[in-house]
Coordinates of C-alpha atoms and ligand atoms in Angstrom, one line a residue:
X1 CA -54.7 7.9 -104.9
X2 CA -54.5 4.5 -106.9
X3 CA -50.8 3.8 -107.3
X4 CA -48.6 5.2 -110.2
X5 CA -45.1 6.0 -111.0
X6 CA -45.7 9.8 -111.8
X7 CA -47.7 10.4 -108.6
X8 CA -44.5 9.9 -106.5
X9 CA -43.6 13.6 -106.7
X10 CA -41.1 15.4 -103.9
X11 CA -43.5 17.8 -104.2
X12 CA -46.3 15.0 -102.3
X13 CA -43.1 13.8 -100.5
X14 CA -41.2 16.2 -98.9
X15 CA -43.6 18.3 -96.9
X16 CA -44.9 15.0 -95.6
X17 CA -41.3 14.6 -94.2
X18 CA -40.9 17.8 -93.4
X19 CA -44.3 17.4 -91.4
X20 CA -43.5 14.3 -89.3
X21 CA -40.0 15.4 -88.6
X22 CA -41.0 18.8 -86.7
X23 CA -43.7 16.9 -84.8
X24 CA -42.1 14.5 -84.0
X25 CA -38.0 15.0 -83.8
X26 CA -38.0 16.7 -79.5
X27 CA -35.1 16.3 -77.7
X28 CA -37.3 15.1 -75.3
X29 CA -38.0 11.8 -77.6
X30 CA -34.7 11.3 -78.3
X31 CA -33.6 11.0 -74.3
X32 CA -36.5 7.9 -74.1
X33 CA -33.9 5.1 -75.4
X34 CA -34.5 1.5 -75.2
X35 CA -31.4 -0.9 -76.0
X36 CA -31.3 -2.8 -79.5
X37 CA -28.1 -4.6 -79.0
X38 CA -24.1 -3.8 -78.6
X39 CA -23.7 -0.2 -79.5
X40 CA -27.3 -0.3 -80.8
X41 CA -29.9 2.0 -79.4
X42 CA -33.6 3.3 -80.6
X43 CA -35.9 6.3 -79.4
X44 CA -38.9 7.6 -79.3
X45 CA -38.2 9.3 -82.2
X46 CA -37.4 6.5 -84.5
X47 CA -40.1 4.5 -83.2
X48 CA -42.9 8.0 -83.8
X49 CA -41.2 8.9 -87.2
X50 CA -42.0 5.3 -88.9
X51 CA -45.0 4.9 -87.5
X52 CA -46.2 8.4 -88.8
X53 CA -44.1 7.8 -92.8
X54 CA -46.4 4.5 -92.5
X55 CA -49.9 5.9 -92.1
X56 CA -49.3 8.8 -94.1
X57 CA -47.5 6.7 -97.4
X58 CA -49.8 4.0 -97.0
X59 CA -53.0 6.4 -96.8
X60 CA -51.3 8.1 -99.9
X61 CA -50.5 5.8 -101.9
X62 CA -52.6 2.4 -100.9
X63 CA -51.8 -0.1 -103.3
X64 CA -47.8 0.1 -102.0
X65 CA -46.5 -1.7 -98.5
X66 CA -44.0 -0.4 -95.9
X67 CA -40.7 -1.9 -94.9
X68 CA -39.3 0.2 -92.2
X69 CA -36.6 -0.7 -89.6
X70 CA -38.2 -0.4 -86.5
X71 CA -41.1 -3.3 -87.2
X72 CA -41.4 -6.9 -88.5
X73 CA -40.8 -7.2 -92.2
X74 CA -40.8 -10.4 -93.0
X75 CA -44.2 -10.0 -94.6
X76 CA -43.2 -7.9 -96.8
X77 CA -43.6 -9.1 -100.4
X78 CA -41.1 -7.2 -103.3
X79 CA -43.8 -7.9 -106.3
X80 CA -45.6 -5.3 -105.6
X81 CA -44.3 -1.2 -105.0
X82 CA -42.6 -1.4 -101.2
X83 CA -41.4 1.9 -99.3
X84 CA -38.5 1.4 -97.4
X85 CA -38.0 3.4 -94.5
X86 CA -35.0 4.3 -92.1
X87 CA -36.7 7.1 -89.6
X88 CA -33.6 8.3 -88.3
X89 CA -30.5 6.8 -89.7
X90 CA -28.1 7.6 -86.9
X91 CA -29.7 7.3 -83.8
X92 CA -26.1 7.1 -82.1
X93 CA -25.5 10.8 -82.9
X94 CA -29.1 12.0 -82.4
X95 CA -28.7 10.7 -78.4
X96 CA -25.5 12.6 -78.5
X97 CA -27.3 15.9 -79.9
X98 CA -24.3 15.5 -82.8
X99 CA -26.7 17.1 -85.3
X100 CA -25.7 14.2 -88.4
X101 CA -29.4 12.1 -88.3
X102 CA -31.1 11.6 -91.4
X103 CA -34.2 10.0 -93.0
X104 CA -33.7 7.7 -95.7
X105 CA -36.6 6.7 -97.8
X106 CA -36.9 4.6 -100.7
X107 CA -39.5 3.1 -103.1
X108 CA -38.8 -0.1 -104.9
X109 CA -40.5 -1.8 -107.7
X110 CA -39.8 -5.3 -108.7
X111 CA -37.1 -4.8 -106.3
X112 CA -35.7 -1.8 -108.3
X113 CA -35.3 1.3 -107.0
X114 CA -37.4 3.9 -108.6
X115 CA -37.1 6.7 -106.1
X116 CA -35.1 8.0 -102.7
X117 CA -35.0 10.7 -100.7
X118 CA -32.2 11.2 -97.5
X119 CA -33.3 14.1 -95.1
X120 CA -30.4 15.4 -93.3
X121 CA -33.0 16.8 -89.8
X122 CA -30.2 19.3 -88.9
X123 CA -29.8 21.3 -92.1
X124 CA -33.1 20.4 -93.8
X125 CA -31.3 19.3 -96.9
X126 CA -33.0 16.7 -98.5
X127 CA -30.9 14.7 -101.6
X128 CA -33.6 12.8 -103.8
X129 CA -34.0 11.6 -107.4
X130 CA -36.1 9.4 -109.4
X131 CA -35.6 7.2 -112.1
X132 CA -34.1 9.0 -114.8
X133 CA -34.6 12.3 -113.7
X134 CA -31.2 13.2 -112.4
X135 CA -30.2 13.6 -108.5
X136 CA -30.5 17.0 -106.5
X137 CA -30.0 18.8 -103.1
X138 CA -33.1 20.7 -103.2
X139 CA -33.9 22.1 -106.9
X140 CA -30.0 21.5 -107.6
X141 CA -28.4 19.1 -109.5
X142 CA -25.5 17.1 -108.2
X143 CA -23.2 14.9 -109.7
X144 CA -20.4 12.9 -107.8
X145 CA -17.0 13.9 -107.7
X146 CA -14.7 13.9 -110.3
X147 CA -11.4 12.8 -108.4
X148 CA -9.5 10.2 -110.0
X149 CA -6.6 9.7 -108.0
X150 CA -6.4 7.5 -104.6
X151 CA -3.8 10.0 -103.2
X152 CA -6.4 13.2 -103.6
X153 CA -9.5 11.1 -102.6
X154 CA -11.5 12.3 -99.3
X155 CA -13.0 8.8 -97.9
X156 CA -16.1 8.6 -95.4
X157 CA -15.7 5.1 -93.5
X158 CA -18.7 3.2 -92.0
X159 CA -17.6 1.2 -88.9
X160 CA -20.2 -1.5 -88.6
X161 CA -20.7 0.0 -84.9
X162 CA -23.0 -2.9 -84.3
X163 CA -20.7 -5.9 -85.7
X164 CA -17.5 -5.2 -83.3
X165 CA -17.5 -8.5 -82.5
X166 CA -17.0 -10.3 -85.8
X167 CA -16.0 -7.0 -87.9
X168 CA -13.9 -5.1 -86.3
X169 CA -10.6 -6.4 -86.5
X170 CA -11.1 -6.6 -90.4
X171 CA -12.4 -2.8 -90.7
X172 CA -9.5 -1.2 -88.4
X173 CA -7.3 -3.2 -90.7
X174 CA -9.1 -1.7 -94.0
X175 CA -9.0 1.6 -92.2
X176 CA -5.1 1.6 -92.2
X177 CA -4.7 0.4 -95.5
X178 CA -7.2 3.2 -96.5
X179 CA -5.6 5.7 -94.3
X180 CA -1.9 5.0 -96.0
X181 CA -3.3 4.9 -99.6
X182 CA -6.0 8.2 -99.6
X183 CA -5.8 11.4 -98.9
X184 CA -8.0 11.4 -95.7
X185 CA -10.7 9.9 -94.1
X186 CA -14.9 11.5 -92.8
X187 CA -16.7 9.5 -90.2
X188 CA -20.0 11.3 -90.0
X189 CA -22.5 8.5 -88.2
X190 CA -25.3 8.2 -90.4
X191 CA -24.4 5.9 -93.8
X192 CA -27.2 8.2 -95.6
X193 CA -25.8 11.1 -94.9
X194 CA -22.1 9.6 -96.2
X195 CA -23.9 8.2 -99.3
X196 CA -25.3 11.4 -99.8
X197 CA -22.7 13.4 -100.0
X198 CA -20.8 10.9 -102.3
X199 CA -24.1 11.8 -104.3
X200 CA -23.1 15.3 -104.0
X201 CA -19.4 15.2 -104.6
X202 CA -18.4 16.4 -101.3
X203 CA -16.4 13.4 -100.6
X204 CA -15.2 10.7 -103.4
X205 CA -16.5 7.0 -101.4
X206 CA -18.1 5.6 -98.8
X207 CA -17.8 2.2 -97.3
X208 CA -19.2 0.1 -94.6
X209 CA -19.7 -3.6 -94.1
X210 CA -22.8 -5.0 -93.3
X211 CA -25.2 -2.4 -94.2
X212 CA -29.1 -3.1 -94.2
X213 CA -31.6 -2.2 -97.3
X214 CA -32.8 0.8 -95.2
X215 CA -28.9 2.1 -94.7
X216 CA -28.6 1.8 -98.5
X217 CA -32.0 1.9 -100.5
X218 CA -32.6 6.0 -101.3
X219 CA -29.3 6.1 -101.6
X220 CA -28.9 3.3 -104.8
X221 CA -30.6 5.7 -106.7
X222 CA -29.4 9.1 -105.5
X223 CA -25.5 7.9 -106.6
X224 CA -26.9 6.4 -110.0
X225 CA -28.6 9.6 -110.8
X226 CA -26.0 11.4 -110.1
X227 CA -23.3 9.0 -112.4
X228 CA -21.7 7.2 -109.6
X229 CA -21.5 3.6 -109.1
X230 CA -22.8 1.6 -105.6
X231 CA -21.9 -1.9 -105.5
X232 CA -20.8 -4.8 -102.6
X233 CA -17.0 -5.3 -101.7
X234 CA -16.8 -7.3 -104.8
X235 CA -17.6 -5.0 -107.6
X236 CA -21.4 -6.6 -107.3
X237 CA -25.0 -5.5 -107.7
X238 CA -26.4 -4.9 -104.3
X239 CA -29.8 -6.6 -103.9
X240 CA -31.7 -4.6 -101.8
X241 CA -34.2 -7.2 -99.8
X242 CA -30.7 -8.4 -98.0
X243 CA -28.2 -6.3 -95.7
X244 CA -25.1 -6.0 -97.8
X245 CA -21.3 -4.8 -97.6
X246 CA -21.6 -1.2 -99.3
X247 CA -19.1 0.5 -101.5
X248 CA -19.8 3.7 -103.6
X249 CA -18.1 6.3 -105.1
X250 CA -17.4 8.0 -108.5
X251 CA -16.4 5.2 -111.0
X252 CA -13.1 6.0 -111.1
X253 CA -12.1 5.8 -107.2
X254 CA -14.9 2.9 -106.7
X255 CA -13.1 0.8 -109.2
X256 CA -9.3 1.4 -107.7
X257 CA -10.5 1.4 -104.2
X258 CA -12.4 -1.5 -104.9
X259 CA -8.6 -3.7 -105.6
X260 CA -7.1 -1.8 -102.7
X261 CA -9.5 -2.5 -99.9
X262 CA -9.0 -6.3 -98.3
X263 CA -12.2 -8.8 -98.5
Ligands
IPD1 C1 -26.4 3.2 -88.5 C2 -25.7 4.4 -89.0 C3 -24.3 4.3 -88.8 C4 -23.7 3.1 -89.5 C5 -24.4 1.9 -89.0 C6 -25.9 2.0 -89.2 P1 -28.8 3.6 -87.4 O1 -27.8 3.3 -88.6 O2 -26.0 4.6 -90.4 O3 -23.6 5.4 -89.3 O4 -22.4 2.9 -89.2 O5 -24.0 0.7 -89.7 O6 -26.6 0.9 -88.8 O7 -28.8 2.4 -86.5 O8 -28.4 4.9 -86.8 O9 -30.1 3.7 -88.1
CA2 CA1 -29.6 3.1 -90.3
CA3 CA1 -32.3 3.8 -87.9

């Protein structure tokens, strides 16, 4: 299929997912770990899962390339349509049977993204939209939150797991001030899932430092779609070939938050 905006469909999409995911998602796969780094593991699921999205969106759609988190990317070139692939954003949890993995996957053009979709593996829920279609959990719309006080905000809080060296006195310090400003705070171990369900209204803002373009991508346009804002720390457009410090939320929260949280 030569490459065009209105073939990428969730309808071509999600069963492909849906597919790889029961083939390849055992619990068997996930007790074959190999170490990344500190706190930092991957499986044999994460390393089957890309490897299947690649052949399958690359045999689909040929004229597009494939940045996924498990490979070499430095090839990859953002003029032309690029998938971006995490194949299970919280490997931690998925180890730890804690039922909270997702896949995120993203399509950017001219380093825009045009399309995401996060697949939460333990509920089958898959958030998605597409440029200017709107954002949905399954066939239903969402829309962030409409919160718009500090004191009644519910805040999911990314710990940079893998930066405790250099990050996290500054986090537990954010954390407090976070803690003593809003009304709670989530920790739910996969960042897609978090941004998803900022997407869905189910909790006002997520935050983590350090975040990489497969953490974020599907979920730039799932909060846009669904009228909520996803900048850096400073109020800034994200690029997405970079990692980034990642802060999105409704408008309202996002922007006090935003002057509350320290740099
Ligand atoms: C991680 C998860 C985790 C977040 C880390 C991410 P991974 O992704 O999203 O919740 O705190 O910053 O790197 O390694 O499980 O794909
Ligand atoms: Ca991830
Ligand atoms: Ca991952």
């Amino acid at each position: 299929m030569s490459f065009h905006l209105n073939n990428i469909t969730i309808e071509n999409i999600l069963p492909m997912i849906q597919e790889v995911a029961s083939q390849y998602l055992t619990r068997e796969n996930s007790r074959n770990i190999t170490v990344k780094g500190d706190s930092n593991f991957v499986t044999e699921v994460d390393m089957q899962i890309e490897k299947a999205m690649k052949e399958r969106l690359l045999s689909l759609y040929p004229d597009t390339q494939f940045m996924g988190e498990e490979k070499d990317n430095s090839d990859v070139d953002f003029t032309t349509p690029v998938w971006i692939l995490d194949p299970v954003d919280g490997t931690s949890n998925l180890i730890h049977d804690f039922q909270n993995s997702s896949m995120s996957l993203a399509l950017a053009i001219d380093k825009k993204i045009v399309f995401g979709i996060i697949y939460h593996y333990s509920t089958k829920e898959y958030f998605w939209a597409k440029k200017g279609q709107g954002a949905y959990v399954g066939t239903t719309p969402i829309n962030v939150s409409d919160t718009t006080e500090l004191s009644r905000s519910l805040v999911s809080f990314g710990t940079s797991p893998y930066d405790k060296a250099t990050l996290g006195e500054k986090n537990c310090q954010t954390l407090k001030q976070i803690f003593f400003t809003c009304e709670d705070i989530r920790r739910i171990g996969s960042a897609a899932i978090e941004l998803a369900y900022v997407a869905a209204g189910r909790v006002d803002i997520y935050l983590e430092r350090n975040l990489k373009p497969w953490d974020f991508a599907a979920a730039i346009i799932i909060i846009e779609e669904a009228g909520g804002i996803i900048t850096d720390y400073n109020g800034q457009a994200i690029d997405i070939s970079k990692p980034s410090d990642i802060l999105a939320g409704n408008k309202m929260i996002h922007e006090k938050l935003r002057h509350t949280i320290p740099l």
